[in-house]
């Protein structure tokens, strides 16, 4: 037992509380005050949601936007918009957001797991190709943990069989590839405005598409005499001011993320994020900054490593559980899904508010990681 580690009673590297998120700054307060003053906060329909739709269309360069109550339902509405039939198959990564598996089940389709890339968190295009069957009706591709999905390669592979892509951009609002917004590449895309996300209204989401048909189907499913999965005026008020800042915030997060990636590059038990897309011009958004923690090499369980870093004052956590241990009654697994298993067992993620702090804060995050690794 190393007495210097904060978890053993030593002094933490960072002795302040983790940075708060989301932050109700001036423009957000002002927007909420306006909606209180003009009475729109209590109405079903008003300019706040219609303004938000227009701004998202512009930001994402898409024809249609359907606001909804969460990213989870946005993915499901995306599948419904595509007209996914019961008993067809939908391919997703063996490591992904848990709600995406359930969205496939919600439309009564069958999840098919394809592996993620070696050392990463996004769908492997070749593995996705191997997962295609006559029943395949869609692929869900998520940009995850700051890693941009190889969506152009996927499109190339799926083109000949006309299989559509649901692009899950919930973790990457404002991200760019080939000077185009992430969320504008798939046939339909999902955004989340959940309480921890980079754009946050506590709850909420949106579906994006260029297809009138997809939009119409999703909208009809959402309409039950009234909207079944609505975003409220009050939620919409707080999002407008955040759209003004998303570009500059993402730029700053990217700089800090690179400082932390470089500052931990000599750590032999942590495998860092690497982009795998072909694009020269890209900007990821970081909802989380990930590593693979090689627990075998370090001789320390991942949970203990994470707890020790948390005790040093850094908001780090384990990743998703992944789907590789689900029974074959619930999904079809393609190959051994080795990379997805590794991602499920080894992912550790730093929560994004740390990335809007100073370079000095980033350096102390690295120091905390070094301290714990040395003290294992
Ligand atoms: C958060 C998240 C969602 C769902 O968003 P909610 O608004 O929380 O329902 C979907 N996909 C990914 C990758 C996410 O991170």
GROMACS .gro file of C-alpha atoms and ligand atoms in nm:
model
  391
    1UNK     CA    1   0.000   0.000   0.000
    2UNK     CA    2   0.140   0.335  -0.108
    3UNK     CA    3   0.070   0.596   0.165
    4UNK     CA    4   0.123   0.889  -0.077
    5UNK     CA    5  -0.189   0.800  -0.277
    6UNK     CA    6  -0.495   1.002  -0.177
    7UNK     CA    7  -0.700   0.681  -0.162
    8UNK     CA    8  -0.468   0.568   0.120
    9UNK     CA    9  -0.487   0.900   0.304
   10UNK     CA   10  -0.223   1.095   0.109
   11UNK     CA   11  -0.269   1.447  -0.030
   12UNK     CA   12  -0.474   1.457  -0.353
   13UNK     CA   13  -0.313   1.615  -0.662
   14UNK     CA   14  -0.629   1.822  -0.718
   15UNK     CA   15  -0.804   1.936  -0.402
   16UNK     CA   16  -1.089   2.128  -0.566
   17UNK     CA   17  -1.425   1.971  -0.662
   18UNK     CA   18  -1.449   1.854  -1.026
   19UNK     CA   19  -1.553   2.141  -1.256
   20UNK     CA   20  -1.934   2.173  -1.274
   21UNK     CA   21  -2.137   2.100  -1.588
   22UNK     CA   22  -2.355   2.238  -1.739
   23UNK     CA   23  -2.288   2.599  -1.642
   24UNK     CA   24  -2.577   2.847  -1.649
   25UNK     CA   25  -2.384   3.147  -1.784
   26UNK     CA   26  -2.521   3.493  -1.870
   27UNK     CA   27  -2.676   3.416  -2.210
   28UNK     CA   28  -2.853   3.106  -2.075
   29UNK     CA   29  -2.998   3.301  -1.784
   30UNK     CA   30  -3.106   3.577  -2.020
   31UNK     CA   31  -3.281   3.331  -2.253
   32UNK     CA   32  -3.466   3.170  -1.963
   33UNK     CA   33  -3.568   3.515  -1.834
   34UNK     CA   34  -3.701   3.604  -2.179
   35UNK     CA   35  -3.912   3.289  -2.193
   36UNK     CA   36  -4.048   3.366  -1.845
   37UNK     CA   37  -4.126   3.723  -1.947
   38UNK     CA   38  -4.298   3.642  -2.275
   39UNK     CA   39  -4.491   3.349  -2.129
   40UNK     CA   40  -4.352   3.098  -2.379
   41UNK     CA   41  -4.210   2.879  -2.102
   42UNK     CA   42  -4.563   2.754  -2.031
   43UNK     CA   43  -4.675   2.699  -2.393
   44UNK     CA   44  -4.678   2.391  -2.611
   45UNK     CA   45  -4.545   2.577  -2.913
   46UNK     CA   46  -4.340   2.890  -2.944
   47UNK     CA   47  -4.041   3.045  -3.118
   48UNK     CA   48  -3.782   2.869  -2.900
   49UNK     CA   49  -3.832   2.524  -3.050
   50UNK     CA   50  -3.884   2.658  -3.403
   51UNK     CA   51  -3.569   2.874  -3.371
   52UNK     CA   52  -3.375   2.574  -3.245
   53UNK     CA   53  -3.489   2.365  -3.543
   54UNK     CA   54  -3.370   2.636  -3.783
   55UNK     CA   55  -3.035   2.672  -3.608
   56UNK     CA   56  -2.974   2.297  -3.605
   57UNK     CA   57  -3.058   2.276  -3.976
   58UNK     CA   58  -2.800   2.544  -4.043
   59UNK     CA   59  -2.533   2.403  -3.811
   60UNK     CA   60  -2.574   2.047  -3.939
   61UNK     CA   61  -2.648   2.135  -4.302
   62UNK     CA   62  -2.953   1.907  -4.308
   63UNK     CA   63  -3.304   1.954  -4.447
   64UNK     CA   64  -3.505   1.815  -4.159
   65UNK     CA   65  -3.480   1.825  -3.781
   66UNK     CA   66  -3.721   1.658  -3.542
   67UNK     CA   67  -3.676   1.764  -3.180
   68UNK     CA   68  -3.751   1.494  -2.924
   69UNK     CA   69  -3.716   1.401  -2.559
   70UNK     CA   70  -3.379   1.218  -2.560
   71UNK     CA   71  -3.094   1.081  -2.766
   72UNK     CA   72  -3.220   0.733  -2.685
   73UNK     CA   73  -3.555   0.802  -2.851
   74UNK     CA   74  -3.382   0.988  -3.137
   75UNK     CA   75  -3.201   0.663  -3.227
   76UNK     CA   76  -3.529   0.468  -3.208
   77UNK     CA   77  -3.711   0.732  -3.416
   78UNK     CA   78  -3.426   0.706  -3.664
   79UNK     CA   79  -3.487   0.333  -3.700
   80UNK     CA   80  -3.862   0.393  -3.726
   81UNK     CA   81  -3.799   0.664  -3.982
   82UNK     CA   82  -3.603   0.414  -4.189
   83UNK     CA   83  -3.905   0.182  -4.178
   84UNK     CA   84  -3.709  -0.103  -4.014
   85UNK     CA   85  -3.922  -0.417  -4.027
   86UNK     CA   86  -3.974  -0.658  -3.738
   87UNK     CA   87  -3.745  -0.961  -3.769
   88UNK     CA   88  -3.492  -0.780  -3.981
   89UNK     CA   89  -3.136  -0.733  -3.850
   90UNK     CA   90  -2.961  -0.416  -3.742
   91UNK     CA   91  -2.582  -0.416  -3.706
   92UNK     CA   92  -2.420  -0.226  -3.421
   93UNK     CA   93  -2.083  -0.234  -3.249
   94UNK     CA   94  -2.014  -0.490  -2.974
   95UNK     CA   95  -1.918  -0.191  -2.760
   96UNK     CA   96  -2.170   0.093  -2.772
   97UNK     CA   97  -2.421   0.299  -2.573
   98UNK     CA   98  -2.661   0.050  -2.406
   99UNK     CA   99  -2.973   0.230  -2.531
  100UNK     CA  100  -2.882   0.157  -2.894
  101UNK     CA  101  -2.922  -0.218  -2.841
  102UNK     CA  102  -3.261  -0.153  -2.680
  103UNK     CA  103  -3.368   0.078  -2.964
  104UNK     CA  104  -3.320  -0.213  -3.206
  105UNK     CA  105  -3.527  -0.436  -2.980
  106UNK     CA  106  -3.791  -0.163  -2.949
  107UNK     CA  107  -3.857  -0.181  -3.324
  108UNK     CA  108  -3.858  -0.563  -3.293
  109UNK     CA  109  -3.551  -0.604  -3.508
  110UNK     CA  110  -3.258  -0.828  -3.407
  111UNK     CA  111  -2.921  -0.681  -3.298
  112UNK     CA  112  -2.613  -0.814  -3.479
  113UNK     CA  113  -2.280  -0.731  -3.314
  114UNK     CA  114  -1.980  -0.639  -3.525
  115UNK     CA  115  -1.640  -0.572  -3.371
  116UNK     CA  116  -1.489  -0.231  -3.305
  117UNK     CA  117  -1.146  -0.139  -3.441
  118UNK     CA  118  -0.829  -0.263  -3.276
  119UNK     CA  119  -0.747  -0.042  -2.978
  120UNK     CA  120  -1.059   0.172  -3.024
  121UNK     CA  121  -1.430   0.222  -2.977
  122UNK     CA  122  -1.593   0.259  -3.321
  123UNK     CA  123  -1.723   0.003  -3.573
  124UNK     CA  124  -1.462  -0.175  -3.783
  125UNK     CA  125  -1.579  -0.139  -4.147
  126UNK     CA  126  -1.447  -0.485  -4.250
  127UNK     CA  127  -1.615  -0.653  -3.954
  128UNK     CA  128  -1.933  -0.467  -4.042
  129UNK     CA  129  -1.915  -0.604  -4.395
  130UNK     CA  130  -1.881  -0.958  -4.255
  131UNK     CA  131  -2.195  -0.902  -4.048
  132UNK     CA  132  -2.420  -0.823  -4.345
  133UNK     CA  133  -2.690  -1.080  -4.422
  134UNK     CA  134  -3.001  -1.082  -4.637
  135UNK     CA  135  -3.191  -0.960  -4.335
  136UNK     CA  136  -2.972  -0.656  -4.262
  137UNK     CA  137  -3.187  -0.344  -4.266
  138UNK     CA  138  -2.958  -0.083  -4.108
  139UNK     CA  139  -2.626  -0.013  -3.934
  140UNK     CA  140  -2.593   0.205  -3.624
  141UNK     CA  141  -2.256   0.382  -3.623
  142UNK     CA  142  -2.163   0.584  -3.313
  143UNK     CA  143  -1.889   0.841  -3.278
  144UNK     CA  144  -1.765   0.744  -2.935
  145UNK     CA  145  -1.529   0.879  -2.670
  146UNK     CA  146  -1.375   1.139  -2.899
  147UNK     CA  147  -1.314   0.884  -3.175
  148UNK     CA  148  -1.477   0.969  -3.507
  149UNK     CA  149  -1.642   0.667  -3.673
  150UNK     CA  150  -1.521   0.560  -4.019
  151UNK     CA  151  -1.852   0.655  -4.169
  152UNK     CA  152  -1.726   0.718  -4.524
  153UNK     CA  153  -1.570   0.371  -4.537
  154UNK     CA  154  -1.894   0.224  -4.399
  155UNK     CA  155  -2.097   0.408  -4.662
  156UNK     CA  156  -1.871   0.272  -4.935
  157UNK     CA  157  -1.920  -0.084  -4.808
  158UNK     CA  158  -2.297  -0.050  -4.764
  159UNK     CA  159  -2.363   0.134  -5.089
  160UNK     CA  160  -2.405  -0.171  -5.314
  161UNK     CA  161  -2.656  -0.334  -5.078
  162UNK     CA  162  -2.840  -0.006  -5.009
  163UNK     CA  163  -2.820  -0.048  -4.631
  164UNK     CA  164  -2.880   0.282  -4.450
  165UNK     CA  165  -2.674   0.420  -4.160
  166UNK     CA  166  -2.805   0.565  -3.835
  167UNK     CA  167  -2.526   0.800  -3.727
  168UNK     CA  168  -2.520   0.836  -3.349
  169UNK     CA  169  -2.366   1.179  -3.296
  170UNK     CA  170  -2.487   1.213  -2.935
  171UNK     CA  171  -2.130   1.236  -2.805
  172UNK     CA  172  -2.000   1.466  -3.080
  173UNK     CA  173  -2.208   1.780  -3.127
  174UNK     CA  174  -2.017   2.034  -3.335
  175UNK     CA  175  -1.761   1.774  -3.446
  176UNK     CA  176  -1.631   1.800  -3.804
  177UNK     CA  177  -1.486   1.574  -4.071
  178UNK     CA  178  -1.386   1.684  -4.423
  179UNK     CA  179  -1.517   2.026  -4.320
  180UNK     CA  180  -1.864   1.878  -4.276
  181UNK     CA  181  -2.055   1.841  -3.948
  182UNK     CA  182  -2.063   1.497  -3.789
  183UNK     CA  183  -2.432   1.410  -3.787
  184UNK     CA  184  -2.470   1.500  -4.155
  185UNK     CA  185  -2.309   1.181  -4.295
  186UNK     CA  186  -2.563   0.913  -4.203
  187UNK     CA  187  -2.903   0.863  -4.367
  188UNK     CA  188  -3.037   0.976  -4.032
  189UNK     CA  189  -2.856   1.096  -3.719
  190UNK     CA  190  -2.926   1.128  -3.347
  191UNK     CA  191  -2.829   1.409  -3.107
  192UNK     CA  192  -2.865   1.413  -2.730
  193UNK     CA  193  -2.921   1.711  -2.501
  194UNK     CA  194  -2.894   1.500  -2.184
  195UNK     CA  195  -2.772   1.642  -1.853
  196UNK     CA  196  -2.407   1.544  -1.891
  197UNK     CA  197  -2.372   1.599  -2.266
  198UNK     CA  198  -2.181   1.874  -2.447
  199UNK     CA  199  -2.512   2.040  -2.541
  200UNK     CA  200  -2.737   2.010  -2.242
  201UNK     CA  201  -3.096   2.088  -2.152
  202UNK     CA  202  -3.102   1.824  -1.879
  203UNK     CA  203  -3.299   1.602  -2.118
  204UNK     CA  204  -3.374   1.613  -2.487
  205UNK     CA  205  -3.258   1.507  -2.829
  206UNK     CA  206  -3.302   1.552  -3.202
  207UNK     CA  207  -3.321   1.352  -3.520
  208UNK     CA  208  -3.146   1.489  -3.830
  209UNK     CA  209  -3.202   1.379  -4.190
  210UNK     CA  210  -3.204   1.496  -4.549
  211UNK     CA  211  -3.479   1.251  -4.640
  212UNK     CA  212  -3.838   1.377  -4.645
  213UNK     CA  213  -3.955   1.017  -4.621
  214UNK     CA  214  -3.748   0.931  -4.310
  215UNK     CA  215  -3.853   1.258  -4.144
  216UNK     CA  216  -4.219   1.197  -4.223
  217UNK     CA  217  -4.222   0.842  -4.085
  218UNK     CA  218  -4.045   0.948  -3.764
  219UNK     CA  219  -4.282   1.242  -3.726
  220UNK     CA  220  -4.590   1.025  -3.774
  221UNK     CA  221  -4.467   0.779  -3.511
  222UNK     CA  222  -4.407   1.074  -3.277
  223UNK     CA  223  -4.758   1.214  -3.338
  224UNK     CA  224  -5.034   1.063  -3.130
  225UNK     CA  225  -5.277   1.348  -3.148
  226UNK     CA  226  -5.000   1.530  -2.970
  227UNK     CA  227  -4.624   1.488  -2.967
  228UNK     CA  228  -4.538   1.171  -2.777
  229UNK     CA  229  -4.169   1.253  -2.717
  230UNK     CA  230  -4.154   1.632  -2.705
  231UNK     CA  231  -3.880   1.882  -2.630
  232UNK     CA  232  -4.025   2.172  -2.428
  233UNK     CA  233  -3.992   2.545  -2.496
  234UNK     CA  234  -3.795   2.584  -2.175
  235UNK     CA  235  -3.549   2.313  -2.280
  236UNK     CA  236  -3.510   2.480  -2.618
  237UNK     CA  237  -3.433   2.820  -2.459
  238UNK     CA  238  -3.114   2.696  -2.292
  239UNK     CA  239  -2.978   2.527  -2.606
  240UNK     CA  240  -2.959   2.832  -2.835
  241UNK     CA  241  -2.682   3.006  -2.635
  242UNK     CA  242  -2.487   2.678  -2.621
  243UNK     CA  243  -2.491   2.649  -3.000
  244UNK     CA  244  -2.312   2.985  -3.015
  245UNK     CA  245  -2.025   2.841  -2.813
  246UNK     CA  246  -1.998   2.480  -2.926
  247UNK     CA  247  -1.733   2.551  -3.193
  248UNK     CA  248  -1.497   2.746  -2.968
  249UNK     CA  249  -1.554   2.507  -2.677
  250UNK     CA  250  -1.474   2.207  -2.897
  251UNK     CA  251  -1.155   2.378  -3.014
  252UNK     CA  252  -1.044   2.434  -2.656
  253UNK     CA  253  -1.139   2.078  -2.555
  254UNK     CA  254  -0.935   1.946  -2.846
  255UNK     CA  255  -0.628   2.141  -2.735
  256UNK     CA  256  -0.660   2.019  -2.377
  257UNK     CA  257  -0.730   1.663  -2.490
  258UNK     CA  258  -0.408   1.665  -2.695
  259UNK     CA  259  -0.216   1.804  -2.396
  260UNK     CA  260  -0.347   1.522  -2.178
  261UNK     CA  261  -0.291   1.254  -2.445
  262UNK     CA  262   0.067   1.378  -2.493
  263UNK     CA  263   0.119   1.424  -2.120
  264UNK     CA  264   0.033   1.058  -2.057
  265UNK     CA  265   0.198   0.916  -2.371
  266UNK     CA  266   0.482   0.748  -2.178
  267UNK     CA  267   0.236   0.563  -1.952
  268UNK     CA  268   0.287   0.197  -2.041
  269UNK     CA  269  -0.043   0.070  -1.900
  270UNK     CA  270  -0.261   0.322  -2.085
  271UNK     CA  271  -0.334   0.298  -2.456
  272UNK     CA  272  -0.449   0.640  -2.585
  273UNK     CA  273  -0.711   0.756  -2.832
  274UNK     CA  274  -0.606   0.759  -3.195
  275UNK     CA  275  -0.817   0.887  -3.483
  276UNK     CA  276  -0.860   0.636  -3.763
  277UNK     CA  277  -1.050   0.838  -4.023
  278UNK     CA  278  -0.889   0.929  -4.355
  279UNK     CA  279  -0.982   1.297  -4.333
  280UNK     CA  280  -0.715   1.569  -4.317
  281UNK     CA  281  -0.958   1.825  -4.183
  282UNK     CA  282  -1.141   1.715  -3.873
  283UNK     CA  283  -1.232   1.831  -3.526
  284UNK     CA  284  -1.360   1.574  -3.279
  285UNK     CA  285  -1.587   1.664  -2.990
  286UNK     CA  286  -1.494   1.504  -2.660
  287UNK     CA  287  -1.778   1.397  -2.438
  288UNK     CA  288  -1.523   1.168  -2.275
  289UNK     CA  289  -1.150   1.129  -2.330
  290UNK     CA  290  -1.072   0.755  -2.332
  291UNK     CA  291  -0.784   0.515  -2.276
  292UNK     CA  292  -0.758   0.139  -2.265
  293UNK     CA  293  -0.617   0.045  -1.925
  294UNK     CA  294  -0.409  -0.270  -1.957
  295UNK     CA  295  -0.500  -0.428  -1.626
  296UNK     CA  296  -0.300  -0.746  -1.686
  297UNK     CA  297   0.021  -0.554  -1.756
  298UNK     CA  298  -0.035  -0.331  -1.454
  299UNK     CA  299  -0.143  -0.611  -1.219
  300UNK     CA  300  -0.418  -0.384  -1.085
  301UNK     CA  301  -0.794  -0.420  -1.142
  302UNK     CA  302  -0.942  -0.136  -1.348
  303UNK     CA  303  -1.188  -0.045  -1.073
  304UNK     CA  304  -0.906   0.010  -0.823
  305UNK     CA  305  -0.711   0.222  -1.071
  306UNK     CA  306  -1.019   0.439  -1.137
  307UNK     CA  307  -1.100   0.476  -0.765
  308UNK     CA  308  -0.742   0.581  -0.692
  309UNK     CA  309  -0.748   0.848  -0.965
  310UNK     CA  310  -1.088   0.973  -0.847
  311UNK     CA  311  -0.940   1.010  -0.499
  312UNK     CA  312  -0.672   1.235  -0.654
  313UNK     CA  313  -0.955   1.469  -0.757
  314UNK     CA  314  -0.995   1.370  -1.123
  315UNK     CA  315  -1.337   1.283  -1.273
  316UNK     CA  316  -1.244   0.957  -1.441
  317UNK     CA  317  -1.463   0.648  -1.472
  318UNK     CA  318  -1.500   0.312  -1.645
  319UNK     CA  319  -1.659   0.289  -1.992
  320UNK     CA  320  -1.972   0.106  -2.114
  321UNK     CA  321  -2.026  -0.262  -2.037
  322UNK     CA  322  -2.063  -0.351  -2.404
  323UNK     CA  323  -2.281  -0.631  -2.541
  324UNK     CA  324  -2.038  -0.919  -2.590
  325UNK     CA  325  -2.169  -1.108  -2.287
  326UNK     CA  326  -2.533  -1.096  -2.400
  327UNK     CA  327  -2.690  -1.429  -2.488
  328UNK     CA  328  -2.730  -1.545  -2.847
  329UNK     CA  329  -3.104  -1.539  -2.791
  330UNK     CA  330  -3.081  -1.161  -2.785
  331UNK     CA  331  -2.820  -1.100  -3.054
  332UNK     CA  332  -2.604  -1.255  -3.321
  333UNK     CA  333  -2.229  -1.210  -3.266
  334UNK     CA  334  -1.991  -1.191  -3.560
  335UNK     CA  335  -1.657  -1.355  -3.483
  336UNK     CA  336  -1.489  -1.343  -3.141
  337UNK     CA  337  -1.546  -0.965  -3.099
  338UNK     CA  338  -1.206  -0.944  -2.935
  339UNK     CA  339  -1.166  -0.567  -2.962
  340UNK     CA  340  -1.516  -0.508  -2.824
  341UNK     CA  341  -1.433  -0.733  -2.528
  342UNK     CA  342  -1.114  -0.538  -2.466
  343UNK     CA  343  -1.307  -0.207  -2.490
  344UNK     CA  344  -1.570  -0.338  -2.246
  345UNK     CA  345  -1.311  -0.454  -1.994
  346UNK     CA  346  -1.041  -0.191  -2.026
  347UNK     CA  347  -1.195   0.145  -2.113
  348UNK     CA  348  -1.139   0.432  -1.871
  349UNK     CA  349  -1.280   0.775  -1.955
  350UNK     CA  350  -1.215   1.129  -1.837
  351UNK     CA  351  -1.533   1.338  -1.819
  352UNK     CA  352  -1.530   1.643  -2.049
  353UNK     CA  353  -1.556   1.937  -1.802
  354UNK     CA  354  -1.185   1.887  -1.725
  355UNK     CA  355  -1.115   1.975  -2.089
  356UNK     CA  356  -1.250   2.330  -2.055
  357UNK     CA  357  -1.005   2.412  -1.777
  358UNK     CA  358  -0.656   2.564  -1.800
  359UNK     CA  359  -0.341   2.395  -1.933
  360UNK     CA  360  -0.227   2.387  -1.572
  361UNK     CA  361  -0.535   2.183  -1.479
  362UNK     CA  362  -0.463   1.945  -1.770
  363UNK     CA  363  -0.107   1.905  -1.641
  364UNK     CA  364  -0.239   1.814  -1.296
  365UNK     CA  365  -0.473   1.555  -1.448
  366UNK     CA  366  -0.163   1.397  -1.607
  367UNK     CA  367   0.022   1.422  -1.276
  368UNK     CA  368  -0.261   1.240  -1.096
  369UNK     CA  369  -0.257   0.963  -1.357
  370UNK     CA  370   0.123   0.930  -1.330
  371UNK     CA  371   0.113   0.929  -0.953
  372UNK     CA  372  -0.145   0.650  -0.938
  373UNK     CA  373   0.026   0.445  -1.209
  374UNK     CA  374   0.361   0.470  -1.028
  375UNK     CA  375   0.196   0.378  -0.699
  376UNK     CA  376   0.013   0.068  -0.823
  377LIG     C1  377  -2.597   0.975  -2.424
  377LIG     C2  378  -2.596   0.892  -2.545
  377LIG     C3  379  -2.716   0.854  -2.608
  377LIG     C4  380  -2.852   0.879  -2.552
  377LIG     O1  381  -2.879   1.007  -2.514
  377LIG     P1  382  -2.987   1.038  -2.396
  377LIG     O2  383  -3.029   1.177  -2.432
  377LIG     O3  384  -2.912   1.027  -2.269
  377LIG     O4  385  -3.099   0.942  -2.409
  377LIG     C5  386  -2.708   0.779  -2.723
  377LIG     N1  387  -2.588   0.744  -2.775
  377LIG     C6  388  -2.472   0.780  -2.719
  377LIG     C7  389  -2.346   0.738  -2.783
  377LIG     C8  390  -2.472   0.853  -2.601
  377LIG     O5  391  -2.355   0.886  -2.544
   0.00000   0.00000   0.00000
